[in-house]
Amino acid sequence: MKFAIIAAGEGSRLQEEGIESPKPLVEIRGEKLLERLVRIFRQNGAEEIVIIVNAHTPRTERFVKTLEGDDLRVVVKSTPSSMHSFFELSAFLTDAPFCLTTVDTIFKEEAFAAFIEHFKKSEADGCMAVTDFIDDEKPLFVGVDSDFLITNFLDERQDCRYVSGGIYCLKPAALQTLRRCVESGQSRMRNYQRALIAEGFRLEACPFSKILDIDHASDIAKAEEFLQGDKVS
């Protein structure tokens, strides 16, 4: 199984709030966000880890080069959206199931390990992390049926309990849909997820108690408090 990290954001809101480091290099409990994900992915059996970093953030690019291991592949390119960043990574993901997330996604390590193990055994076309903890400025609500198969992705809550957690486990067939989305001018990950449903992919919702993103300086303290008790190894 492969893992992919979108670390191409500049973290402009963090910089406006006094955080000097590029978002991938922001530290949570003494560990850089990018470093943390690489460690966790390796602990979960990563055959290969593919990372995209922004061409305009040389500090991040330099840091990635200090990470040891033959399992790392790095793309340096500025893209207009996270979906385009995913598209740049997709060339490395055609031959094995994979897990994709952005560099600032914060989750409990035990919950993530259980999620990956579930995906490996699942007969669904993909497994999407969801949570009923809502702390996002523009959450993507997720409709599910009684079997926890995803029925839709919505901008408005309606009767949805869950929102997307931004961690996607997929099989290579889903990359064909990604290509079609890019070629048709789509640019948002939520539109890609909707396209998967429209094309008949069976996507399973996998609940996490809480998932956080680091969008503001105040989120750093929230993340450290949330992870209190998790062992950094």
PDB file of C-alpha atoms in Angstrom, residues 23-111:
ATOM      1  CA  LYS A  23       2.669  24.879   7.093  1.00  0.00           C
ATOM      2  CA  PRO A  24       4.421  21.495   6.508  1.00  0.00           C
ATOM      3  CA  LEU A  25       7.146  22.557   8.958  1.00  0.00           C
ATOM      4  CA  VAL A  26       4.843  23.736  11.748  1.00  0.00           C
ATOM      5  CA  GLU A  27       5.614  21.721  14.873  1.00  0.00           C
ATOM      6  CA  ILE A  28       3.104  19.850  16.997  1.00  0.00           C
ATOM      7  CA  ARG A  29       4.580  18.471  20.218  1.00  0.00           C
ATOM      8  CA  GLY A  30       8.105  18.921  18.877  1.00  0.00           C
ATOM      9  CA  GLU A  31       7.464  17.168  15.577  1.00  0.00           C
ATOM     10  CA  LYS A  32       6.971  18.820  12.192  1.00  0.00           C
ATOM     11  CA  LEU A  33       3.634  18.080  10.522  1.00  0.00           C
ATOM     12  CA  LEU A  34       5.296  16.520   7.485  1.00  0.00           C
ATOM     13  CA  GLU A  35       7.699  14.515   9.617  1.00  0.00           C
ATOM     14  CA  ARG A  36       4.807  13.229  11.726  1.00  0.00           C
ATOM     15  CA  LEU A  37       2.867  11.916   8.744  1.00  0.00           C
ATOM     16  CA  VAL A  38       5.907  10.188   7.254  1.00  0.00           C
ATOM     17  CA  ARG A  39       6.556   8.464  10.588  1.00  0.00           C
ATOM     18  CA  ILE A  40       2.952   7.345  10.989  1.00  0.00           C
ATOM     19  CA  PHE A  41       2.705   6.121   7.408  1.00  0.00           C
ATOM     20  CA  ARG A  42       5.847   4.044   7.820  1.00  0.00           C
ATOM     21  CA  GLN A  43       4.446   2.552  11.011  1.00  0.00           C
ATOM     22  CA  ASN A  44       1.399   1.513   8.983  1.00  0.00           C
ATOM     23  CA  GLY A  45       3.377  -0.410   6.389  1.00  0.00           C
ATOM     24  CA  ALA A  46       3.950   2.148   3.653  1.00  0.00           C
ATOM     25  CA  GLU A  47       5.658   0.650   0.609  1.00  0.00           C
ATOM     26  CA  GLU A  48       6.134   4.138  -0.787  1.00  0.00           C
ATOM     27  CA  ILE A  49       5.322   7.679   0.341  1.00  0.00           C
ATOM     28  CA  VAL A  50       4.747  10.318  -2.317  1.00  0.00           C
ATOM     29  CA  ILE A  51       4.864  13.992  -1.337  1.00  0.00           C
ATOM     30  CA  ILE A  52       4.129  17.153  -3.297  1.00  0.00           C
ATOM     31  CA  VAL A  53       5.594  20.433  -2.052  1.00  0.00           C
ATOM     32  CA  ASN A  54       5.169  23.956  -3.361  1.00  0.00           C
ATOM     33  CA  ALA A  55       7.898  25.264  -5.646  1.00  0.00           C
ATOM     34  CA  HIS A  56       7.640  28.606  -3.819  1.00  0.00           C
ATOM     35  CA  THR A  57       8.555  27.167  -0.407  1.00  0.00           C
ATOM     36  CA  PRO A  58      12.225  26.151  -0.662  1.00  0.00           C
ATOM     37  CA  ARG A  59      12.420  25.601   3.116  1.00  0.00           C
ATOM     38  CA  THR A  60       9.962  22.734   2.796  1.00  0.00           C
ATOM     39  CA  GLU A  61      11.783  21.320  -0.205  1.00  0.00           C
ATOM     40  CA  ARG A  62      15.090  21.419   1.670  1.00  0.00           C
ATOM     41  CA  PHE A  63      13.545  19.715   4.679  1.00  0.00           C
ATOM     42  CA  VAL A  64      12.051  16.902   2.607  1.00  0.00           C
ATOM     43  CA  LYS A  65      15.513  16.168   1.244  1.00  0.00           C
ATOM     44  CA  THR A  66      16.770  15.620   4.802  1.00  0.00           C
ATOM     45  CA  LEU A  67      14.249  12.835   5.409  1.00  0.00           C
ATOM     46  CA  GLU A  68      15.929   9.478   5.101  1.00  0.00           C
ATOM     47  CA  GLY A  69      14.582   6.472   3.239  1.00  0.00           C
ATOM     48  CA  ASP A  70      14.354   4.948  -0.202  1.00  0.00           C
ATOM     49  CA  ASP A  71      10.568   4.888   0.115  1.00  0.00           C
ATOM     50  CA  LEU A  72      10.106   8.638  -0.464  1.00  0.00           C
ATOM     51  CA  ARG A  73       9.169  10.236  -3.788  1.00  0.00           C
ATOM     52  CA  VAL A  74       8.947  14.018  -3.963  1.00  0.00           C
ATOM     53  CA  VAL A  75       7.223  16.245  -6.511  1.00  0.00           C
ATOM     54  CA  VAL A  76       8.112  19.954  -6.415  1.00  0.00           C
ATOM     55  CA  LYS A  77       5.414  21.932  -8.180  1.00  0.00           C
ATOM     56  CA  SER A  78       3.014  24.777  -7.505  1.00  0.00           C
ATOM     57  CA  THR A  79      -0.585  23.893  -8.328  1.00  0.00           C
ATOM     58  CA  PRO A  80      -3.849  25.875  -8.300  1.00  0.00           C
ATOM     59  CA  SER A  81      -5.699  23.486  -5.976  1.00  0.00           C
ATOM     60  CA  SER A  82      -5.412  20.394  -3.803  1.00  0.00           C
ATOM     61  CA  MET A  83      -7.108  18.357  -6.519  1.00  0.00           C
ATOM     62  CA  HIS A  84      -4.413  19.404  -8.989  1.00  0.00           C
ATOM     63  CA  SER A  85      -1.775  18.473  -6.415  1.00  0.00           C
ATOM     64  CA  PHE A  86      -3.413  15.046  -6.136  1.00  0.00           C
ATOM     65  CA  PHE A  87      -3.308  14.773  -9.920  1.00  0.00           C
ATOM     66  CA  GLU A  88       0.448  15.445  -9.901  1.00  0.00           C
ATOM     67  CA  LEU A  89       0.899  12.624  -7.373  1.00  0.00           C
ATOM     68  CA  SER A  90      -1.368  10.214  -9.230  1.00  0.00           C
ATOM     69  CA  ALA A  91       1.342   8.998 -11.621  1.00  0.00           C
ATOM     70  CA  PHE A  92       2.961   7.252  -8.630  1.00  0.00           C
ATOM     71  CA  LEU A  93      -0.287   5.669  -7.411  1.00  0.00           C
ATOM     72  CA  THR A  94      -1.455   3.600 -10.371  1.00  0.00           C
ATOM     73  CA  ASP A  95      -0.276   0.183  -9.204  1.00  0.00           C
ATOM     74  CA  ALA A  96      -1.444  -0.166  -5.585  1.00  0.00           C
ATOM     75  CA  PRO A  97      -4.161   0.957  -3.166  1.00  0.00           C
ATOM     76  CA  PHE A  98      -3.245   4.222  -1.483  1.00  0.00           C
ATOM     77  CA  CYS A  99      -4.075   6.661   1.283  1.00  0.00           C
ATOM     78  CA  LEU A 100      -4.052  10.400   0.569  1.00  0.00           C
ATOM     79  CA  THR A 101      -4.251  13.334   2.957  1.00  0.00           C
ATOM     80  CA  THR A 102      -3.043  16.893   3.407  1.00  0.00           C
ATOM     81  CA  VAL A 103      -0.069  17.664   5.603  1.00  0.00           C
ATOM     82  CA  ASP A 104      -2.050  19.465   8.313  1.00  0.00           C
ATOM     83  CA  THR A 105      -4.541  16.692   9.080  1.00  0.00           C
ATOM     84  CA  ILE A 106      -4.362  15.775  12.773  1.00  0.00           C
ATOM     85  CA  PHE A 107      -5.760  12.483  14.054  1.00  0.00           C
ATOM     86  CA  LYS A 108      -5.148   9.929  16.792  1.00  0.00           C
ATOM     87  CA  GLU A 109      -2.577   7.379  15.650  1.00  0.00           C
ATOM     88  CA  GLU A 110      -4.535   4.368  16.934  1.00  0.00           C
ATOM     89  CA  ALA A 111      -7.656   5.481  15.062  1.00  0.00           C
TER      90      ALA A 111
END
